[in-house]
Short mmCIF file of C-alpha atoms in Angstrom, two decimals:
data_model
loop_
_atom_site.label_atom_id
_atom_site.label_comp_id
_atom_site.label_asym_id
_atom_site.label_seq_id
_atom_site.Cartn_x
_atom_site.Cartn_y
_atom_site.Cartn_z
CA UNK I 1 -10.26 -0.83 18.82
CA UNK I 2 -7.59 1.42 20.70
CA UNK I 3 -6.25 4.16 19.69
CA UNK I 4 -4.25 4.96 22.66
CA UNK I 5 -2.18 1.51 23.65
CA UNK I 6 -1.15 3.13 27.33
CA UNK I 7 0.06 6.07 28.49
CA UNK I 8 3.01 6.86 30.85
CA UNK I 9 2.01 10.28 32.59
CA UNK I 10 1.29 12.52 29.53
CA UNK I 11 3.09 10.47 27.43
CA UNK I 12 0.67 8.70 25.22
CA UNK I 13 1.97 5.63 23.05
CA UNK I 14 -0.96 5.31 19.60
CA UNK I 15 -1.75 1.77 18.47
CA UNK I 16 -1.15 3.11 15.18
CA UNK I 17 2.34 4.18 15.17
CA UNK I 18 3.16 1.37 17.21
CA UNK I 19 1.67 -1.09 14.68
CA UNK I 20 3.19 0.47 11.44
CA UNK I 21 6.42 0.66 12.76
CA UNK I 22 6.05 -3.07 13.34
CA UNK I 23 5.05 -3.97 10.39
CA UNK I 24 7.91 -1.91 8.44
CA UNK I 25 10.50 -3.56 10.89
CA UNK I 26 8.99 -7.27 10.16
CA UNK I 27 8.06 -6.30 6.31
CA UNK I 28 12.07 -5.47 5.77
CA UNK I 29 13.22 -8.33 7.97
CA UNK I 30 11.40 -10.54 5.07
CA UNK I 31 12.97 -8.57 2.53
CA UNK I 32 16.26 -9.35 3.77
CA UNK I 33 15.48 -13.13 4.32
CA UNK I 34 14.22 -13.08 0.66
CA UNK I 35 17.44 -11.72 -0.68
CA UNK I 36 19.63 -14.09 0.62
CA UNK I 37 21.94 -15.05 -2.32
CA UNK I 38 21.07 -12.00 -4.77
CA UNK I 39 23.18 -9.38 -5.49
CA UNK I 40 19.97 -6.52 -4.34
CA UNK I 41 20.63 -7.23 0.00
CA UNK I 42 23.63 -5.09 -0.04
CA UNK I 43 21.57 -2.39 -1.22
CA UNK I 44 18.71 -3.21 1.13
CA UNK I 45 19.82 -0.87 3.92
CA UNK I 46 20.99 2.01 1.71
CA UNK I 47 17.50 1.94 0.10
CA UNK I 48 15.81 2.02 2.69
CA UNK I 49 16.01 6.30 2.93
CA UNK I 50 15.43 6.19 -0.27
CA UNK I 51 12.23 4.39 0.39
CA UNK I 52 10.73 6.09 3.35
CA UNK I 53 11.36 9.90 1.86
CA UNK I 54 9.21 8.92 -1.25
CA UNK I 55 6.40 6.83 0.77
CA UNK I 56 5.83 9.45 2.87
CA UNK I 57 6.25 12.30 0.59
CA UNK I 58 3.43 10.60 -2.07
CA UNK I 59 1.39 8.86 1.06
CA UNK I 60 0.59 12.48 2.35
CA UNK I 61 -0.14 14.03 -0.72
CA UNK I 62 -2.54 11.49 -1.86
CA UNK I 63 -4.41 11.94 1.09
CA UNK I 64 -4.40 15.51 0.79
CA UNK I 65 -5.43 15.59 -2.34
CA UNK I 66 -7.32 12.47 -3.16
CA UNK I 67 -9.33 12.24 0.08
CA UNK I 68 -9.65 15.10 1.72
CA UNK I 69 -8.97 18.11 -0.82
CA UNK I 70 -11.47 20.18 1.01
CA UNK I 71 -10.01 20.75 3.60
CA UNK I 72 -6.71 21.20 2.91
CA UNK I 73 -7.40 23.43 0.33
CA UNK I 74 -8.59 26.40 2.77
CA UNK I 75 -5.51 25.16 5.68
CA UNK I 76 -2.70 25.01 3.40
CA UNK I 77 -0.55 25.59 6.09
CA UNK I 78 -1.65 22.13 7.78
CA UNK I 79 -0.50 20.23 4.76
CA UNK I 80 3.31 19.49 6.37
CA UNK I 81 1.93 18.63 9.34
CA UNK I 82 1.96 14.86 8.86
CA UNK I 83 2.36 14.43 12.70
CA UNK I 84 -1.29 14.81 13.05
CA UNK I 85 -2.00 11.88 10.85
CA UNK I 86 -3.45 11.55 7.46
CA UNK I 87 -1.45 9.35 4.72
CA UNK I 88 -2.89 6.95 2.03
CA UNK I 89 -1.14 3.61 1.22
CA UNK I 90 -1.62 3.26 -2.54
CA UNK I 91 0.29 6.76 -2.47
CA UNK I 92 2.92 5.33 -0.19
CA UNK I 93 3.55 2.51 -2.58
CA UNK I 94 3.63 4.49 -5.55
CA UNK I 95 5.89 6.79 -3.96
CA UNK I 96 8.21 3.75 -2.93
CA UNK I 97 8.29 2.55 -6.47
CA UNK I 98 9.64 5.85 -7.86
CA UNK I 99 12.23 5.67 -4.97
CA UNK I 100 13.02 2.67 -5.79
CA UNK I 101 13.36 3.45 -9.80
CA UNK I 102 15.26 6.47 -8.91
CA UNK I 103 18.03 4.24 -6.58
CA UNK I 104 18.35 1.05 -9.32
CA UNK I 105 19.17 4.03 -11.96
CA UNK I 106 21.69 5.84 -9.76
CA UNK I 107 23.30 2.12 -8.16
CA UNK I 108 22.97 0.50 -11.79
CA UNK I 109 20.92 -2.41 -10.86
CA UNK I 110 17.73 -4.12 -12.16
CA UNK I 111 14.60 -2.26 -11.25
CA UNK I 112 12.71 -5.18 -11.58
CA UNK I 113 14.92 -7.70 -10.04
CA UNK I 114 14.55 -5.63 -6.92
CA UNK I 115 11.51 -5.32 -7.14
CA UNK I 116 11.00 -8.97 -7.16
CA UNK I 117 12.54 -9.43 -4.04
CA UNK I 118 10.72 -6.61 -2.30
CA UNK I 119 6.78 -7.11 -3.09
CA UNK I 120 6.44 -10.20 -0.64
CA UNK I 121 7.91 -8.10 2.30
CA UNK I 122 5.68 -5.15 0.74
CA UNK I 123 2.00 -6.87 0.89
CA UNK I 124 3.19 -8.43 4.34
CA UNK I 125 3.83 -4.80 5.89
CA UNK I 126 0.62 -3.60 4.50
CA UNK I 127 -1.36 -6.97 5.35
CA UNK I 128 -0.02 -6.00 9.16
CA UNK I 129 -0.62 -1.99 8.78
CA UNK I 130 -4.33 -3.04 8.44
CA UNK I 131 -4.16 -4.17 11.88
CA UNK I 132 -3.18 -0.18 12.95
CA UNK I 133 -6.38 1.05 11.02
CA UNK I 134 -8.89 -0.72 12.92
CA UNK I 135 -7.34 -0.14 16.33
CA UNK I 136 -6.97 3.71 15.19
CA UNK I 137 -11.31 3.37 13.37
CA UNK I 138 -10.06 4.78 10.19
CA UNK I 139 -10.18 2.98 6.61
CA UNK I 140 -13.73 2.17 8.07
CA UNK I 141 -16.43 0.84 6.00
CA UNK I 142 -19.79 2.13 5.09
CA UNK I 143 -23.05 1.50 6.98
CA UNK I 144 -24.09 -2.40 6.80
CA UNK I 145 -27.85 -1.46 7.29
CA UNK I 146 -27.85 -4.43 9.10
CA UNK I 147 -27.18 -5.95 12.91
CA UNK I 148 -23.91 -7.25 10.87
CA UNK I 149 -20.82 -4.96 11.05
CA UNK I 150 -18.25 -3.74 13.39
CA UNK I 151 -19.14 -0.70 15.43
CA UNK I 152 -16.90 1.52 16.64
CA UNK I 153 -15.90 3.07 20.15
CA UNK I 154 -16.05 6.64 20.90
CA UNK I 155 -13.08 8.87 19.99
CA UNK I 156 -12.39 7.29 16.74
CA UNK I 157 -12.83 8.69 13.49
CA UNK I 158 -15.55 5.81 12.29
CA UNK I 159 -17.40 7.03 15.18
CA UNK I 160 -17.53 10.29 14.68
CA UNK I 161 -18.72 10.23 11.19
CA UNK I 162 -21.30 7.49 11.59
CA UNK I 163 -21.73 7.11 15.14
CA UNK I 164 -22.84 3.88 16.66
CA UNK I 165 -24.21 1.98 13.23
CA UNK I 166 -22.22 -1.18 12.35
CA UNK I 167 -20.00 -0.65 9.69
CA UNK I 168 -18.30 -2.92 6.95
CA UNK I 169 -14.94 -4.66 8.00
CA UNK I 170 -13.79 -3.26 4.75
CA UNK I 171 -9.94 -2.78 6.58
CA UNK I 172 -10.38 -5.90 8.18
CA UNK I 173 -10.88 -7.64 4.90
CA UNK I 174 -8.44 -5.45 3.32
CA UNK I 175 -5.83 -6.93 5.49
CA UNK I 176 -6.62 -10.44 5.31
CA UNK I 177 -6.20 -10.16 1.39
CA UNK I 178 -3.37 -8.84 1.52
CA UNK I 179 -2.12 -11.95 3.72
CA UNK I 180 -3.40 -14.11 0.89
CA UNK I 181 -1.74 -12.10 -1.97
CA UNK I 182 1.42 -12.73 0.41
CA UNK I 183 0.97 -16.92 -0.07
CA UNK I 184 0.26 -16.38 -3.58
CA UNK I 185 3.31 -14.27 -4.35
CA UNK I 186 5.71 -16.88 -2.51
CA UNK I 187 4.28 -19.97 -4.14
CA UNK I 188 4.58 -17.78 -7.61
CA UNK I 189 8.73 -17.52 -6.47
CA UNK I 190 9.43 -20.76 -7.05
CA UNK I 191 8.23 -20.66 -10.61
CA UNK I 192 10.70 -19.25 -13.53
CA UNK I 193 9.09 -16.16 -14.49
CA UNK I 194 10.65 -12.94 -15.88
CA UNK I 195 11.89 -10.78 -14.54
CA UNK I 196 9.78 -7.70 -13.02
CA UNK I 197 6.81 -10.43 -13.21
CA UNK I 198 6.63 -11.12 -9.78
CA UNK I 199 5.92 -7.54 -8.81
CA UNK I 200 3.60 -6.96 -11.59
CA UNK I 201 1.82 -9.92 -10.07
CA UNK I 202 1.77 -8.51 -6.70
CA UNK I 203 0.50 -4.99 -8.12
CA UNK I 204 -2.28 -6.60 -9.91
CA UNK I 205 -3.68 -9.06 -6.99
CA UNK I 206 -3.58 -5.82 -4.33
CA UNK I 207 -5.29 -3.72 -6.84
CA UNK I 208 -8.13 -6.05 -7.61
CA UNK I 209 -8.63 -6.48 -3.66
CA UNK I 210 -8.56 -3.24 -2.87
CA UNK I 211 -10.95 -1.82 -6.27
CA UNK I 212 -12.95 -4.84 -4.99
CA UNK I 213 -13.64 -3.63 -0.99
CA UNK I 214 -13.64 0.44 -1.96
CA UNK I 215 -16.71 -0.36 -3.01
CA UNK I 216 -17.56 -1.21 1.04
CA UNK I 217 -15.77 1.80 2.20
CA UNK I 218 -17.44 4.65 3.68
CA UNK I 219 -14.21 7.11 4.41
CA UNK I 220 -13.53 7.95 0.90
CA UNK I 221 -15.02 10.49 -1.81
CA UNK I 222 -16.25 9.48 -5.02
CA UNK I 223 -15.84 11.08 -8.16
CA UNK I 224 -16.45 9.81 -12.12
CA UNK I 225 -18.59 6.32 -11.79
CA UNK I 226 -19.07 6.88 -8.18
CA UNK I 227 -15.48 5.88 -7.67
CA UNK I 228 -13.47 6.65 -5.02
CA UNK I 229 -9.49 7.68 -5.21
CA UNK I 230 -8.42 4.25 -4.06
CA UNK I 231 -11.00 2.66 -7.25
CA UNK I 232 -9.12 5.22 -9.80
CA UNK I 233 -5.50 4.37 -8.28
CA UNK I 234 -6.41 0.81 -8.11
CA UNK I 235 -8.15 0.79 -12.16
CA UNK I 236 -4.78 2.85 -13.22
CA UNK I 237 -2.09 0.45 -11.72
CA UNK I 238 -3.71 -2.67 -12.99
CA UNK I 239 -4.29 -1.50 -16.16
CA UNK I 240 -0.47 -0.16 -16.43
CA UNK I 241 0.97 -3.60 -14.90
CA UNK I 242 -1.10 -5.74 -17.39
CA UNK I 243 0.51 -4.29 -20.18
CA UNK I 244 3.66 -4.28 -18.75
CA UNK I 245 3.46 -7.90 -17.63
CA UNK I 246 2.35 -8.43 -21.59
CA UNK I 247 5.57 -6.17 -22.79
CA UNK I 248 7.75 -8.45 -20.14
CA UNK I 249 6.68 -11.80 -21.49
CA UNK I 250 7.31 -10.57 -25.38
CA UNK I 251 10.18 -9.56 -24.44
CA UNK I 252 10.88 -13.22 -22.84
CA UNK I 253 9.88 -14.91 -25.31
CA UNK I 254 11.70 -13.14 -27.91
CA UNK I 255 14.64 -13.36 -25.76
CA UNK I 256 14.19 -17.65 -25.46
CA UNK I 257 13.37 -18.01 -29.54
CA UNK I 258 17.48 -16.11 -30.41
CA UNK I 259 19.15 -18.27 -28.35
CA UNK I 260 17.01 -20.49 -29.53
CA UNK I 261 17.82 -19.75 -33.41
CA UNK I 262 21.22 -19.14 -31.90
#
């Protein structure tokens, strides 16, 4: 773990910011490779505001009030101040799929078609952001009670709130799924599929990952069941892309059966 990378001087360059701007830049170079031939990579670039206004708007206020509520609730003030960290992925996402709803309406393109092409590139960014929470100690797991575990340095966040214990890799893990959701959603590709399916796929596999290791994490409030915010996000989206994955495929079918009659 490093939270600092190097320093020039005062000038200090963070592991984190350093690692999620590499996995953005990578995560839309695959986007762009994987619309080659469809009519969404002229829009990739243009998106692209459109995407990083609502990630960041939703990513901060999920952790504000999802996580750490508290706080923020008697420093109302600090809320904007986003420079000194504190955003939550599954409110990035969501905010990036109302961006990108909001865009396909105004442009008059498929929603779902684009988001076909984009979920790939998506779980590969987040697979790599991973990397930037370990280095930085946060998205830490709970105590192991065990020799097993990763303990943190000094200076970190995992550190501070459990000191020296060894903790779950629950990032670690986190990451490494997501890299396996990646292989799965390519191999899907290649298979005729409607249209939307793809990226109901993708939001189903992350969400069963991630309910799966909250249950490991030690960074997160629980509420109703003794879940956390990430459980409740994670329940709500799969739920909501089952039955739109089940709408999608009645649809198909109904679709395949005029033409068929026709």
């Amino acid at each position: 773990m490093k939270v600092v990378l190097f320093s020039i001087g005062d000038f200090h360059v963070h592991s984190y910011g350093t690692i999620v701007a590499l996995a953005v830049l990578l995560a839309w170079g695959v986007a762009h490779y994987l619309s080659a031939g469809t009519p969404y990579r002229e829009h990739l670039d243009r998106l692209a505001v459109y995407l990083i206004v609502g990630a960041l708007v939703f990513a901060r206020a999920w952790h504000v009030f999802f996580f750490q509520w508290a706080y923020y609730s008697k420093h109302l003030h600090e809320i904007a101040y986003i420079w000194q960290g504190g955003i939550a992925i599954q409110g990035a996402l969501i905010g990036g799929i109302a961006a990108m709803f909001v865009y396909a309406r105004k442009y008059r393109i498929s929603f779902w078609g684009l988001a076909d092409v984009l979920a790939p590139a998506a779980v590969l960014g987040q697979a790599i952001g991973r990397i930037a929470c370990f280095l930085n100690g946060d998205a830490y797991g709970s105590p192991t009670g065990s020799g097993f575990g990763i303990v943190y340095p000094e200076g970190t966040m995992a550190y501070a709130e459990y000191g020296a214990q060894p903790l779950w890799p629950a990032e670690v893990w986190e990451g490494q799924w997501d890299l396996i959701v990646f292989v799965l959603l390519l191999l899907l590709k290649s298979r005729r599929m409607p249209a939307g399916a793809l990226f109901l796929a993708y939001n189903m596999l992350y969400s069963l990952g991630r309910f799966m290791l909250e249950m490991l994490r030690g960074d997160s409030p629980r509420y109703l069941f003794s879940w956390t915010a990430g459980q409740w996000t994670s329940f709500g989206v799969f739920a909501a892309s089952l039955i739109l994955l089940g709408v999608l495929a009645l649809r198909n079918r109904r679709v395949r059966e005029g033409l068929a009659q026709g």
